[in-house]
PDB file of C-alpha atoms in Angstrom:
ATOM      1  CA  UNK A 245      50.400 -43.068  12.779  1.00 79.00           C
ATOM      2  CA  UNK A 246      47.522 -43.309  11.029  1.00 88.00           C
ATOM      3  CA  UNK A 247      46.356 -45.530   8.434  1.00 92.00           C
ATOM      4  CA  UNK A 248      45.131 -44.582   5.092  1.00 95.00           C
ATOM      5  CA  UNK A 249      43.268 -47.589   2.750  1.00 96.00           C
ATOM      6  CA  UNK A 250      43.000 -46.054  -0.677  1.00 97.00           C
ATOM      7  CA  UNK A 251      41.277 -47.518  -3.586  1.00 97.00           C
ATOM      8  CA  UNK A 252      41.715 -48.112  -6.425  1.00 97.00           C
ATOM      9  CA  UNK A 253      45.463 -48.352  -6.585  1.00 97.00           C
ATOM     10  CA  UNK A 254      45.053 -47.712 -10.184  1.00 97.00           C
ATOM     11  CA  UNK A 255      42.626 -47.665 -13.055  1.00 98.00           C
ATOM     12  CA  UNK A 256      42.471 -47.027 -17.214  1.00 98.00           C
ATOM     13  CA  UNK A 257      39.724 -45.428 -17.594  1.00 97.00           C
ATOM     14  CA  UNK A 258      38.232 -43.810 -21.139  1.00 97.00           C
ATOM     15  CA  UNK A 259      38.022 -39.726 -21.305  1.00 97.00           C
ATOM     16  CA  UNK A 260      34.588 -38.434 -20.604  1.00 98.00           C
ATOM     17  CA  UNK A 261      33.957 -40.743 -17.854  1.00 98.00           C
ATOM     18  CA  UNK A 262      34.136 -40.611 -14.558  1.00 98.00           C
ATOM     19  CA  UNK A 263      36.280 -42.128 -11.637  1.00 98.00           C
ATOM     20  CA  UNK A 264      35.528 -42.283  -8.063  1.00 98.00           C
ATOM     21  CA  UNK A 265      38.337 -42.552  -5.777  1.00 98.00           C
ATOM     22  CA  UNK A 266      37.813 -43.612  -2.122  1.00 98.00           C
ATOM     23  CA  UNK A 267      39.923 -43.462   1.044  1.00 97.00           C
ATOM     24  CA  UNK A 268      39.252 -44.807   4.597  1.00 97.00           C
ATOM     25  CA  UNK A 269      41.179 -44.273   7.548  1.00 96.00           C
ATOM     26  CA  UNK A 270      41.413 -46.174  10.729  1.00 94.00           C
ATOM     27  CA  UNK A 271      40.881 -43.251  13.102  1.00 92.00           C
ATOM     28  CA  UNK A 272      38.580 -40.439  12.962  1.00 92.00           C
ATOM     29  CA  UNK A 273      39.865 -37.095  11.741  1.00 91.00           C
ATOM     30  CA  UNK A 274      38.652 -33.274  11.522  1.00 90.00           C
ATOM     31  CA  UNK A 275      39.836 -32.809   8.396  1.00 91.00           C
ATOM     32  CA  UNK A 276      40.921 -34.599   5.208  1.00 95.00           C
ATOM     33  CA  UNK A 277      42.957 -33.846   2.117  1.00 96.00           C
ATOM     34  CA  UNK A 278      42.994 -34.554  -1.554  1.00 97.00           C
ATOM     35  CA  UNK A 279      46.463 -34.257  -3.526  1.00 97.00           C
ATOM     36  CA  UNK A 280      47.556 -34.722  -7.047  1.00 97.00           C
ATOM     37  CA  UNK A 281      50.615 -35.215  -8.428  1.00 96.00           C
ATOM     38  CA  UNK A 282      51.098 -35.044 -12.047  1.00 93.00           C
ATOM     39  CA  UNK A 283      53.668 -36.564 -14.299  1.00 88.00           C
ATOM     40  CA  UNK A 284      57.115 -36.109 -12.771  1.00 83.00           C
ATOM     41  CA  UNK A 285      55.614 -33.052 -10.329  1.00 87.00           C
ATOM     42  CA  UNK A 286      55.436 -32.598  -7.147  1.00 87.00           C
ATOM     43  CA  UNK A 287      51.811 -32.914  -4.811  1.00 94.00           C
ATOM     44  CA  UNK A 288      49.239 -30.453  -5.584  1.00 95.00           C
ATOM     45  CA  UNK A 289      46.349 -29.617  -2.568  1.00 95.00           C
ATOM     46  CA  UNK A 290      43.288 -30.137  -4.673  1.00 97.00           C
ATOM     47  CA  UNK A 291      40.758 -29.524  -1.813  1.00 96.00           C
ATOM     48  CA  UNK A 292      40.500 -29.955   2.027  1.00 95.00           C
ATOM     49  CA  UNK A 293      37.247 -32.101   3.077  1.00 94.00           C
ATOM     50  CA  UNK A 294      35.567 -31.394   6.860  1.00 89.00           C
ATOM     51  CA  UNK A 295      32.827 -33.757   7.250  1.00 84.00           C
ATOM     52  CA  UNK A 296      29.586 -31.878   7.415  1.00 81.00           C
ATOM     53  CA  UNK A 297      30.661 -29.167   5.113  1.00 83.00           C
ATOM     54  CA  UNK A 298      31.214 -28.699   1.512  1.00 88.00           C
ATOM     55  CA  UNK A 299      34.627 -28.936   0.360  1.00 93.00           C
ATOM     56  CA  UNK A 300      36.685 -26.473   0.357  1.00 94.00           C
ATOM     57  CA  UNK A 301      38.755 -26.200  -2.926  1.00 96.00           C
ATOM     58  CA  UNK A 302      42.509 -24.232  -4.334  1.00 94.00           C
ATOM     59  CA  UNK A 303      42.820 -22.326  -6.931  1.00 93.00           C
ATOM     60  CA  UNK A 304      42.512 -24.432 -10.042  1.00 95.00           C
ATOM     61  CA  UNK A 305      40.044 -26.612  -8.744  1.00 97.00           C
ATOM     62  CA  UNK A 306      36.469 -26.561  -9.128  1.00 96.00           C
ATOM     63  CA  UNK A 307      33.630 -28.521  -7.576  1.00 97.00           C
ATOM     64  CA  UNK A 308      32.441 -29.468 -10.835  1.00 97.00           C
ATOM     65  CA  UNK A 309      35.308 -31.700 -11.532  1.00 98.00           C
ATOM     66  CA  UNK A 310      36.390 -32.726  -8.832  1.00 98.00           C
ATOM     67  CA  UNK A 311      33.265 -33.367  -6.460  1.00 97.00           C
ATOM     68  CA  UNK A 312      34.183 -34.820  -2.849  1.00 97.00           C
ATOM     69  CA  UNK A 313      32.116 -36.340   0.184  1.00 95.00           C
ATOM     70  CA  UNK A 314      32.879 -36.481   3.565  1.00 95.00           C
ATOM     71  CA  UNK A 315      30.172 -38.125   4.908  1.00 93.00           C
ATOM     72  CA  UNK A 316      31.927 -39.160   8.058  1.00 93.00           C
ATOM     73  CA  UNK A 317      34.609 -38.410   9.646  1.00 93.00           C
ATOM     74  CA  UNK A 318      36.578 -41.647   8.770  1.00 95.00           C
ATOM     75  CA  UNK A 319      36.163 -41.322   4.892  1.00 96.00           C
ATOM     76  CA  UNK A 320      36.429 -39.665   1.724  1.00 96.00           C
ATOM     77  CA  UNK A 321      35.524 -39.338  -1.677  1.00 97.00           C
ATOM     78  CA  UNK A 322      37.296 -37.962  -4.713  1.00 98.00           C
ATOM     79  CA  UNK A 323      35.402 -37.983  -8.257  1.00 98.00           C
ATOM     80  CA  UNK A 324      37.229 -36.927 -11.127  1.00 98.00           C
ATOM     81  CA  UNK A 325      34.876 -36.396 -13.783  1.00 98.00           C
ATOM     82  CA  UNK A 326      34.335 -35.974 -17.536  1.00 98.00           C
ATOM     83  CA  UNK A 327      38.345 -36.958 -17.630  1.00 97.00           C
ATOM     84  CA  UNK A 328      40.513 -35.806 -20.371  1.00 97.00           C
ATOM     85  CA  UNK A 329      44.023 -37.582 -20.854  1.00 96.00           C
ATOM     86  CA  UNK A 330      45.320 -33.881 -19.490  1.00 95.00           C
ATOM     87  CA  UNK A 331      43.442 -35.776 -15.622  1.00 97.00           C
ATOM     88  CA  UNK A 332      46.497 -38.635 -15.736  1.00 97.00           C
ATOM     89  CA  UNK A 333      48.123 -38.489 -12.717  1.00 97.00           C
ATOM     90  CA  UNK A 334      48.399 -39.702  -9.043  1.00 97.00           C
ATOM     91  CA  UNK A 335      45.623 -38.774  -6.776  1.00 98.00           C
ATOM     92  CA  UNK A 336      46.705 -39.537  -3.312  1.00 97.00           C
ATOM     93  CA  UNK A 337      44.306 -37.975   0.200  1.00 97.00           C
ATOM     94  CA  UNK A 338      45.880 -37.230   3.259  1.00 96.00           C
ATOM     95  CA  UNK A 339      45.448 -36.733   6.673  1.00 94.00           C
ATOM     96  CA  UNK A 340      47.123 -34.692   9.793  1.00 88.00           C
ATOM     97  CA  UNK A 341      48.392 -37.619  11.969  1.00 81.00           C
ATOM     98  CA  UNK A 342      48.530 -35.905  15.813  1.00 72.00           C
ATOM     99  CA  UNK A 343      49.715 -39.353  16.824  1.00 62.00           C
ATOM    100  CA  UNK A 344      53.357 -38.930  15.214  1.00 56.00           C
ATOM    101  CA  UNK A 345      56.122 -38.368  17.306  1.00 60.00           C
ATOM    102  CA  UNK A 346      57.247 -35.822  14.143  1.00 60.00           C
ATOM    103  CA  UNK A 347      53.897 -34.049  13.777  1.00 74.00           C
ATOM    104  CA  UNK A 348      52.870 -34.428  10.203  1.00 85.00           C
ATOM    105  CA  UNK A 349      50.636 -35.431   7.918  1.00 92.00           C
ATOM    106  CA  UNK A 350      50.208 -39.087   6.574  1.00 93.00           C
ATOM    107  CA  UNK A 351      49.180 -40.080   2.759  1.00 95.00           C
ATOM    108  CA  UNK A 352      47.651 -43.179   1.379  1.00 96.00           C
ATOM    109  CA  UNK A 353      48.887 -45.528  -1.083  1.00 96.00           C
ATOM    110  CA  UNK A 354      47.536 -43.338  -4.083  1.00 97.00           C
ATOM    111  CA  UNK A 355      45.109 -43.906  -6.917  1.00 98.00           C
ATOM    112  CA  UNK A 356      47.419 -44.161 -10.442  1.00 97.00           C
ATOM    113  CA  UNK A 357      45.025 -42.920 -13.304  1.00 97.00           C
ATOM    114  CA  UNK A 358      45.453 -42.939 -16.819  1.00 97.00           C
ATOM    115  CA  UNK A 359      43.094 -41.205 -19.105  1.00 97.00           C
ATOM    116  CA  UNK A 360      42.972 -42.831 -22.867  1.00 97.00           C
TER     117      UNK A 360
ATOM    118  CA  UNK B 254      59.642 -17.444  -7.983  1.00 64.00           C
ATOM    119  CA  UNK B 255      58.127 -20.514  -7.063  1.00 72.00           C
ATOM    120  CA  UNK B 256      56.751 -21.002  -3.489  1.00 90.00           C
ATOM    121  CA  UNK B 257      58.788 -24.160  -2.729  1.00 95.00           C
ATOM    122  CA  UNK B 258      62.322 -24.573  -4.315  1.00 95.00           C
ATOM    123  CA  UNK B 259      64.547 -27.977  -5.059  1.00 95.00           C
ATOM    124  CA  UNK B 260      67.280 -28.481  -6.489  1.00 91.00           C
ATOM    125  CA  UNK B 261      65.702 -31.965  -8.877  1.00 89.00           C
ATOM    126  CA  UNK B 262      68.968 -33.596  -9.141  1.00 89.00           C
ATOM    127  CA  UNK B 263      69.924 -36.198  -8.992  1.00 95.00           C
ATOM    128  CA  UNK B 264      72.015 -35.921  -6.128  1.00 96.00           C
ATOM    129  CA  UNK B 265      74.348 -38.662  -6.181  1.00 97.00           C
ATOM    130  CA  UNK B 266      76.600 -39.683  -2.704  1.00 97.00           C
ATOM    131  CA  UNK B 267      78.618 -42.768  -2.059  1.00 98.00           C
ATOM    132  CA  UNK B 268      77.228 -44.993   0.416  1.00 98.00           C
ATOM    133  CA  UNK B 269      78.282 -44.191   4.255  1.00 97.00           C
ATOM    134  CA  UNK B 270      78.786 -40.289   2.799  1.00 98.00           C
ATOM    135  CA  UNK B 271      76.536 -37.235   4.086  1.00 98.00           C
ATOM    136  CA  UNK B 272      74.192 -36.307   1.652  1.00 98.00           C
ATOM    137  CA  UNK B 273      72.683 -32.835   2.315  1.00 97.00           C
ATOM    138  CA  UNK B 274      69.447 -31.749   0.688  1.00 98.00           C
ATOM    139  CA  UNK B 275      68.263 -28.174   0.448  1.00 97.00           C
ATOM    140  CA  UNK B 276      65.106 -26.040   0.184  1.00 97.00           C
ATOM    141  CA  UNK B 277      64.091 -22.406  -0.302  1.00 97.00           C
ATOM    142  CA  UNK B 278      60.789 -21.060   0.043  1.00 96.00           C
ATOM    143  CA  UNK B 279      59.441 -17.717  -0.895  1.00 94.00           C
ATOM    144  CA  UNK B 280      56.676 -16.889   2.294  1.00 92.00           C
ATOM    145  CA  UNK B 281      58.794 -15.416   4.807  1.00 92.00           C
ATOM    146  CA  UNK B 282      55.498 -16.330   7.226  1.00 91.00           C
ATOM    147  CA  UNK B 283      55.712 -20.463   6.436  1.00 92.00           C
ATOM    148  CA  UNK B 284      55.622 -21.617  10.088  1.00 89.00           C
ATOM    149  CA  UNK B 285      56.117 -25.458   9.545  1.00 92.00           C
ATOM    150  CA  UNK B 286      58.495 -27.587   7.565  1.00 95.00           C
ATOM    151  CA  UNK B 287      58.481 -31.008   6.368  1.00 96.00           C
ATOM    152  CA  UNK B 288      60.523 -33.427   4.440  1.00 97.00           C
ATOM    153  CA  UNK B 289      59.080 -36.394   2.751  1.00 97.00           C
ATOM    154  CA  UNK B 290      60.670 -39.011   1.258  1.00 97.00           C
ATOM    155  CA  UNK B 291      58.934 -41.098  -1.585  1.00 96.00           C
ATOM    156  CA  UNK B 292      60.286 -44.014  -3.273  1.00 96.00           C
ATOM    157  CA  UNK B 293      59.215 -44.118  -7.037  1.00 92.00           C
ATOM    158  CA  UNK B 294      55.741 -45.374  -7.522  1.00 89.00           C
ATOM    159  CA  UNK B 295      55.052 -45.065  -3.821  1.00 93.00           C
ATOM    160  CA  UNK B 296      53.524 -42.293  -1.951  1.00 94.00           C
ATOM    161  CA  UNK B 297      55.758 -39.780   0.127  1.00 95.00           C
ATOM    162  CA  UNK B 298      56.403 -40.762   3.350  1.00 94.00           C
ATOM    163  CA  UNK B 299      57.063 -38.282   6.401  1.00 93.00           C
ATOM    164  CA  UNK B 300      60.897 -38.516   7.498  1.00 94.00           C
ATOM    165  CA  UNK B 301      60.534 -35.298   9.613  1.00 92.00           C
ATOM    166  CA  UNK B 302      58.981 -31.813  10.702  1.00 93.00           C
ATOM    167  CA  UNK B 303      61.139 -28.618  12.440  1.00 94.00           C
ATOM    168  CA  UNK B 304      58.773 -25.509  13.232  1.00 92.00           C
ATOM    169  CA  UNK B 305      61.705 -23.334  15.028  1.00 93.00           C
ATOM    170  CA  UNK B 306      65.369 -21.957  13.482  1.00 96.00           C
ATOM    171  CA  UNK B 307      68.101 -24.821  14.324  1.00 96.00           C
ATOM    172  CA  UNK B 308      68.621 -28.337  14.314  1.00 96.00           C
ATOM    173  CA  UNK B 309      66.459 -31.426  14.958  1.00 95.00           C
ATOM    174  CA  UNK B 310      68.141 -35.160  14.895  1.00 96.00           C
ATOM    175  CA  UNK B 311      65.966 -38.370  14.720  1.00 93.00           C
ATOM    176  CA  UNK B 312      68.325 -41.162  13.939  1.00 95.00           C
ATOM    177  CA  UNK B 313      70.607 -40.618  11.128  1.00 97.00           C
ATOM    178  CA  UNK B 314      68.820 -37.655   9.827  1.00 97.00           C
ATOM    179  CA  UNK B 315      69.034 -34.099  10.668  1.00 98.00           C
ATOM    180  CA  UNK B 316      66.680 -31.256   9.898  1.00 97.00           C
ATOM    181  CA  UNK B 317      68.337 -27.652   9.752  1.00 97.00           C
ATOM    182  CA  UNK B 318      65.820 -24.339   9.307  1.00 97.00           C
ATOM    183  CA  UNK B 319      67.221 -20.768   9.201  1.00 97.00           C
ATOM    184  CA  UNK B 320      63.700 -18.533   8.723  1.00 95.00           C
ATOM    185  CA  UNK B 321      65.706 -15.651   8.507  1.00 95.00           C
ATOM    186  CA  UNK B 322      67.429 -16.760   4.955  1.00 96.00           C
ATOM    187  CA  UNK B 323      64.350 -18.967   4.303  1.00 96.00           C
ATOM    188  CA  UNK B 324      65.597 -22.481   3.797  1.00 95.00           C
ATOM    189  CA  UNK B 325      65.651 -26.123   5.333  1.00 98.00           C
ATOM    190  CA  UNK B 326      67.853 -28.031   4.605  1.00 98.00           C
ATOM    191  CA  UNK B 327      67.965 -32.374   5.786  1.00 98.00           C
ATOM    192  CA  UNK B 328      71.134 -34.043   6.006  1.00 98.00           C
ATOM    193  CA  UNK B 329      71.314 -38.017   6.044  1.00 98.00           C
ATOM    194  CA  UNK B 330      74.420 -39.253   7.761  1.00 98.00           C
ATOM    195  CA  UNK B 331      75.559 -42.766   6.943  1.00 98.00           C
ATOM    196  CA  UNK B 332      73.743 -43.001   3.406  1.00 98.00           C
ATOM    197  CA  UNK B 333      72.575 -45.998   2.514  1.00 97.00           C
ATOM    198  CA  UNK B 334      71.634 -47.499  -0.885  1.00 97.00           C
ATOM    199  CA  UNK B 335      68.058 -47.342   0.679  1.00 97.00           C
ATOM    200  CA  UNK B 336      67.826 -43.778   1.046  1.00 98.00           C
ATOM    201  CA  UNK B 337      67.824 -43.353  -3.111  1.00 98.00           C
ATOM    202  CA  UNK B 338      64.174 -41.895  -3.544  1.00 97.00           C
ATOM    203  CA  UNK B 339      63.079 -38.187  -4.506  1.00 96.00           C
ATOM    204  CA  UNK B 340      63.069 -36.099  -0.704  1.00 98.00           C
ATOM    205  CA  UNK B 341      60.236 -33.467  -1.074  1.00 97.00           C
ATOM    206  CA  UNK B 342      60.237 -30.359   1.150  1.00 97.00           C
ATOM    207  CA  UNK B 343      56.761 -28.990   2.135  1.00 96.00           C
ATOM    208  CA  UNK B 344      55.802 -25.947   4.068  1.00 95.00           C
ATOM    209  CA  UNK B 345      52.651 -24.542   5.285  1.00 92.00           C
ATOM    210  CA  UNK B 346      52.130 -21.109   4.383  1.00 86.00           C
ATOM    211  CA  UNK B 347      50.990 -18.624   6.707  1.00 83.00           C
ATOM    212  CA  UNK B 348      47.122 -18.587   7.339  1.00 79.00           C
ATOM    213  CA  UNK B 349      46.934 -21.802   6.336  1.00 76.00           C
ATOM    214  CA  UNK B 350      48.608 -23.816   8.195  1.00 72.00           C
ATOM    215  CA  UNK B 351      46.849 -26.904   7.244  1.00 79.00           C
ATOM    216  CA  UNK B 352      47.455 -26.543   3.510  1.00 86.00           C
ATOM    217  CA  UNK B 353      50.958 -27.977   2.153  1.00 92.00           C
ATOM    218  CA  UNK B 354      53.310 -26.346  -0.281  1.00 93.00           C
ATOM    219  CA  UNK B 355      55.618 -29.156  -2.129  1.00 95.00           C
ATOM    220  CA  UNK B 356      59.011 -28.526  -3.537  1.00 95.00           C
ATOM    221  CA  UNK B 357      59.227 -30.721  -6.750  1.00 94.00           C
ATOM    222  CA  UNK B 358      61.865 -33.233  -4.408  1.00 96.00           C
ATOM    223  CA  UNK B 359      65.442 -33.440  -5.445  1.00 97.00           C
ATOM    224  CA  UNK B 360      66.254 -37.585  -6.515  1.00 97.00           C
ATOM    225  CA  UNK B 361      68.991 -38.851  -4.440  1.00 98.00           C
ATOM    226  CA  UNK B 362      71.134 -41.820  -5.928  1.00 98.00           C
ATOM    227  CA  UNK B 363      73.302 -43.532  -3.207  1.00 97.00           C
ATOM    228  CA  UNK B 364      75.984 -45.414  -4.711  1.00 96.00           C
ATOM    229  CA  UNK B 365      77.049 -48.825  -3.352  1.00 94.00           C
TER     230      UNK B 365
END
């Protein structure tokens, strides 16, 4: 399967500033996904990344807030900006693992923000 | 209706018991299934997929999907106290089969 580093594991940060959330993984992929879970939900697609191509976001979701880069195809970036206390929640990327003997898709370790 | 249903729980089994876990989803076109498993404060882990009606088996767990009454169900035989975690269902709807659809995960609590 593959690997996922995320970082940072978590942060406090203050509202109106901005975090930027990174993920690596250890074999190249098409496509790449950004998830959030809030509070005691369940995993919400924020956007899909392709690397060479602007993001491509859900309903909900604007650039604006939530600006990614894919500048390879190995690694992400998630910025959540101008946070409010309403932006606490887990941010977690994913990827489609082809390598699984279940076909799936594989998530990193997450990114545990709090907005004060 | 929500896309992705779950019963939230918690589910609660003695240990060595079955413990079945269910899931309804609304797009009669969702071609894949998936059930995750993620232990609180951890990030969901992928038990298994099923794509066609029937039954798949990897170890002690079974996945069950009947597309005709839209669910999926995932039985664990032989619970242990290490199964308790929340088990989230996800589907990909159709014409977009790379997006998924999370249930909000029923909370299993095996008892010793």
């Amino acid at each position: 399967s593959a690997v996922i580093s995320q970082k940072p594991s978590r942060d406090i940060c203050q509202r109106g500033t901005s975090l930027t959330i990174q993920c690596q993984v250890d074999s190249q992929v098409t496509m790449m996904f950004w998830y959030r879970q809030q509070p005691g939900q369940s995993l919400t697609l924020i956007a899909t990344a392709n690397q060479g191509s602007e993001a491509t976001y859900e309903s909900g979701f604007v650039i604006d807030k939530f600006p990614i880069s894919r500048p390879n195809l190995t690694f992400s970036t998630l910025t959540v900006s101008n946070m409010s206390p309403e932006d606490s929640s887990i941010y977690l990327c994913s990827v489609e693992d082809l390598g699984t003997e279940s076909y799936g898709y594989t998530f990193g370790s997450g990114t545990r923000l709090t907005v004060v | 209706q929500k896309e992705v249903e779950q019963n939230s729980g918690p589910l609660s089994v003695p240990e060595g018991a079955i413990a079945s876990l269910n899931c309804t989803y609304s797009d009669r076109g969702s071609q894949s299934f998936f059930w995750y498993r993620q232990y609180s404060g951890k990030s969901p882990e992928l038990i298994m997929s099923i794509y066609s009606n029937g039954d798949k088996e990897d170890g002690r767990f079974t996945a069950q999907l009947n597309k005709a009454s839209q669910y999926v169900s995932l039985l664990i035989r032989d619970s242990q106290p290490s199964d308790s975690a929340t088990y989230l269902c996800a589907v990909t709807p159709k014409g977009a089969t790379n997006k998924l659809i999370f249930g909000t995960g029923t909370l299993l609590a095996v008892q010793p």
